[in-house]
Short mmCIF file of C-alpha atoms in Angstrom, two decimals:
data_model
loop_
_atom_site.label_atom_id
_atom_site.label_comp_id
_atom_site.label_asym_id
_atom_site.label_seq_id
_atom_site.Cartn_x
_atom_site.Cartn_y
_atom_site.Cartn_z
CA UNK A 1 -12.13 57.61 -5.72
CA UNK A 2 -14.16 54.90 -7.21
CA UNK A 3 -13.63 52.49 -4.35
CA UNK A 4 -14.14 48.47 -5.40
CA UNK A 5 -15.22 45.85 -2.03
CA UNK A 6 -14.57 42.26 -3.16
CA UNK A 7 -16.56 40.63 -0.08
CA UNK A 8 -16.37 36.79 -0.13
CA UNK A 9 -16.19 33.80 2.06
CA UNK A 10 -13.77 31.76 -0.67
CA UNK A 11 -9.82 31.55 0.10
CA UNK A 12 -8.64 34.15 -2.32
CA UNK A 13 -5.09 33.62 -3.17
CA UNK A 14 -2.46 36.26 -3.66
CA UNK A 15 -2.11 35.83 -7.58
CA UNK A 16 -6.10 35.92 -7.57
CA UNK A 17 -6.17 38.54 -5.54
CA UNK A 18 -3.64 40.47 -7.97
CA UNK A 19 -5.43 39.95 -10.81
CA UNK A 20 -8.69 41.21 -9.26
CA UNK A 21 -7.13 44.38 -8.64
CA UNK A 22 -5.61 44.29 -12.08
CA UNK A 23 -8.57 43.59 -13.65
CA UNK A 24 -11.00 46.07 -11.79
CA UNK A 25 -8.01 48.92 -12.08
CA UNK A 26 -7.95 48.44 -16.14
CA UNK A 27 -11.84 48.42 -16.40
CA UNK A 28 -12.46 51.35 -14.38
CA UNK A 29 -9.77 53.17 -16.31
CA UNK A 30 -10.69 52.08 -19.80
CA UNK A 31 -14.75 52.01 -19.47
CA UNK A 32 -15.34 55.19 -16.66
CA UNK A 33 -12.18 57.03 -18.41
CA UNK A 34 -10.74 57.84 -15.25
CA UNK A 35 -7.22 57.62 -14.05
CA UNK A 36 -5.63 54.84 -12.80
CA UNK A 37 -4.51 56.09 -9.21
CA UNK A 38 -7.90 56.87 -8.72
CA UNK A 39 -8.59 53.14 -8.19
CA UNK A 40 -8.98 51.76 -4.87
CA UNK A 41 -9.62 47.68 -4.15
CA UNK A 42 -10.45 46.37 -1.06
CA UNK A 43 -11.15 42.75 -0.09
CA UNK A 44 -13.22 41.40 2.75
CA UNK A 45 -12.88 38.12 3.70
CA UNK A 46 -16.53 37.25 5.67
CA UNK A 47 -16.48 33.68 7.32
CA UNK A 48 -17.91 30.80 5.55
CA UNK A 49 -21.73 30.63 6.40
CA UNK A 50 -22.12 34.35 7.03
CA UNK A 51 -23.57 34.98 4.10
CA UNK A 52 -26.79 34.43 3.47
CA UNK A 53 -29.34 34.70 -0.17
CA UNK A 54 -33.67 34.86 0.63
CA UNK A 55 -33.28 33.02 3.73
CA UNK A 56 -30.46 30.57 2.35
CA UNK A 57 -26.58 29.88 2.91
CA UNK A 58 -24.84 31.46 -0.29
CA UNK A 59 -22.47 29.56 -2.62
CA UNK A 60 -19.18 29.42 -0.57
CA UNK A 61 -18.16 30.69 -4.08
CA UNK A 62 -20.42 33.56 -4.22
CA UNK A 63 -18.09 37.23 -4.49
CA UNK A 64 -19.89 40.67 -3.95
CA UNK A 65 -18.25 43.57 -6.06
CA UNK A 66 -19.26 46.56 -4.69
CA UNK A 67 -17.77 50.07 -5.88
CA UNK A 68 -18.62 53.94 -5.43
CA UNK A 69 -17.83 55.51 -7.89
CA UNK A 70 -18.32 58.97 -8.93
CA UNK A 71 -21.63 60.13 -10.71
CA UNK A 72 -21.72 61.17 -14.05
CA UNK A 73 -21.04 58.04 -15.95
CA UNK A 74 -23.52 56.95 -18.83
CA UNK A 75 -25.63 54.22 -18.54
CA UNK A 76 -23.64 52.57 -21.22
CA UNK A 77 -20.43 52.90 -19.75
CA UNK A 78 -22.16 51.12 -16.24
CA UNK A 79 -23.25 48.39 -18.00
CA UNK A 80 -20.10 47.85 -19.48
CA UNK A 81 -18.26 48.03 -16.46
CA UNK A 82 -20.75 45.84 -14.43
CA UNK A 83 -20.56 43.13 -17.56
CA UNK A 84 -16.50 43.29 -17.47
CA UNK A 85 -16.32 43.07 -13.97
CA UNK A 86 -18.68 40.10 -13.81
CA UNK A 87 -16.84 38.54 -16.58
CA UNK A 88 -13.46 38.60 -15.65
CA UNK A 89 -13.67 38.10 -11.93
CA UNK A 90 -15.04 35.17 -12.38
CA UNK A 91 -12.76 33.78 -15.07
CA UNK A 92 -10.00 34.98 -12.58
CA UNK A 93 -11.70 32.83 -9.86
CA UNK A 94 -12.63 29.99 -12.00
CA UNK A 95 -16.71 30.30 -10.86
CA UNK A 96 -19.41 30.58 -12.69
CA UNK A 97 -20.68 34.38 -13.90
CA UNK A 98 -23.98 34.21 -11.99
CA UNK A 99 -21.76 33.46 -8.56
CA UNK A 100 -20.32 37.20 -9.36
CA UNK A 101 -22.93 39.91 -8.04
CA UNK A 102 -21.88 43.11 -9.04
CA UNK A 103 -23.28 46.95 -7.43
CA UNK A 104 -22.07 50.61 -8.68
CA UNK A 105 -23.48 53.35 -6.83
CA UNK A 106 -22.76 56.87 -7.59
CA UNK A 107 -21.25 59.54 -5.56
CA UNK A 108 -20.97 63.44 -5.85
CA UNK A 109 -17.80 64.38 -6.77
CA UNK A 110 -18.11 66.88 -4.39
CA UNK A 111 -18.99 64.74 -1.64
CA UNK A 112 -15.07 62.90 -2.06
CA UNK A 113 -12.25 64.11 -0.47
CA UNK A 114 -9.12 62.08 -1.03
CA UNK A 115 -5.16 62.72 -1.22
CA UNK A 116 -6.32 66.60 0.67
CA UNK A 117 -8.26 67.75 -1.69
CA UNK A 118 -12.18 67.51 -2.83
CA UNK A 119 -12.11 65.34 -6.05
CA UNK A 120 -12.90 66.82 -9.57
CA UNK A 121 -16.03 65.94 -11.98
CA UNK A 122 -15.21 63.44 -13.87
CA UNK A 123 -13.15 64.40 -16.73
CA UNK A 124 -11.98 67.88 -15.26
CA UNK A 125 -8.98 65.42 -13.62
CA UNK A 126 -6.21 67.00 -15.67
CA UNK A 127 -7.03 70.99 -14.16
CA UNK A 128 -7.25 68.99 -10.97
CA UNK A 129 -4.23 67.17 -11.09
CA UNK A 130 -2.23 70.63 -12.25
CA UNK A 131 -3.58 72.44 -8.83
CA UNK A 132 -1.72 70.19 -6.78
CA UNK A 133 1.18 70.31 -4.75
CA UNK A 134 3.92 69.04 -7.02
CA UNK A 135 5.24 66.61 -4.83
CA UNK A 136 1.53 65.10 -4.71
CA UNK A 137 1.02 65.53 -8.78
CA UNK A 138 4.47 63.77 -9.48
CA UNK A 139 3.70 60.51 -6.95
CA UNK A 140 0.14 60.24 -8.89
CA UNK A 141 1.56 60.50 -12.16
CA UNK A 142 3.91 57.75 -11.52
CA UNK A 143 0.99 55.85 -10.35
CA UNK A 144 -0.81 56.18 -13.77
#
């Protein structure tokens, strides 16, 4: 479920791109304690100039990180995430941290439906996992 947008104007290359998603996927695992084929990351490349901060052109290095995730995460655990994130995109990317906007809003778990079925509360995954078709539960497992 928790879905990560990586919305920027710079030329992202593969290997960057790779270690976005590798990044994002291990930080959203570790710090939300979630599984890892939960993780979804999607990148939006907007054309140069398109962007704009109070009226002004933003950095052509300037990345948006934008994930829905679901609710029920401490305040603790958000700021950890939103730090990481921050952190290691931009060491990834080679810009500077304050280039590296970062947004988590919660969802309902409720309000989630992915793979066929409505998603669990976090940290009820395991009885949620179990109730699926096996064919579904095995290809997940092998994602994790």
């Amino acid at each position: 479920m928790p879905t990560y947008v990586i919305s920027t104007a710079k030329e992202l290359t593969a290997e960057q791109r790779a270690g976005i998603v590798a990044s994002i996927t291990a930080i959203h695992a570790v710090e939300a304690t979630a599984p890892r084929y939960f993780v979804q990351v999607i990148f939006n490349r907007v054309e140069p100039g398109s962007i704009f901060i109070g009226g002004e052109p933003a950095s052509p290095d300037h990345v948006w990180v934008r994930a829905d995730i679901r609710a029920g995460r401490t305040r603790e655990q958000k700021a950890r995430m939103l730090r990481r994130i921050m952190a290691e995109t931009s060491g990834i990317l080679g810009i500077s941290d304050q280039d590296v906007w970062v947004y988590i809003s919660d969802i309902p778990a409720l309000g989630v439906l992915e793979f066929g079925h409505v998603l669990p509360e976090p940290g009820e995954e395991d009885a949620w996992l179990a109730a699926l078709p096996s064919a579904l539960r095995e290809k997940l497992r092998q994602a994790a």
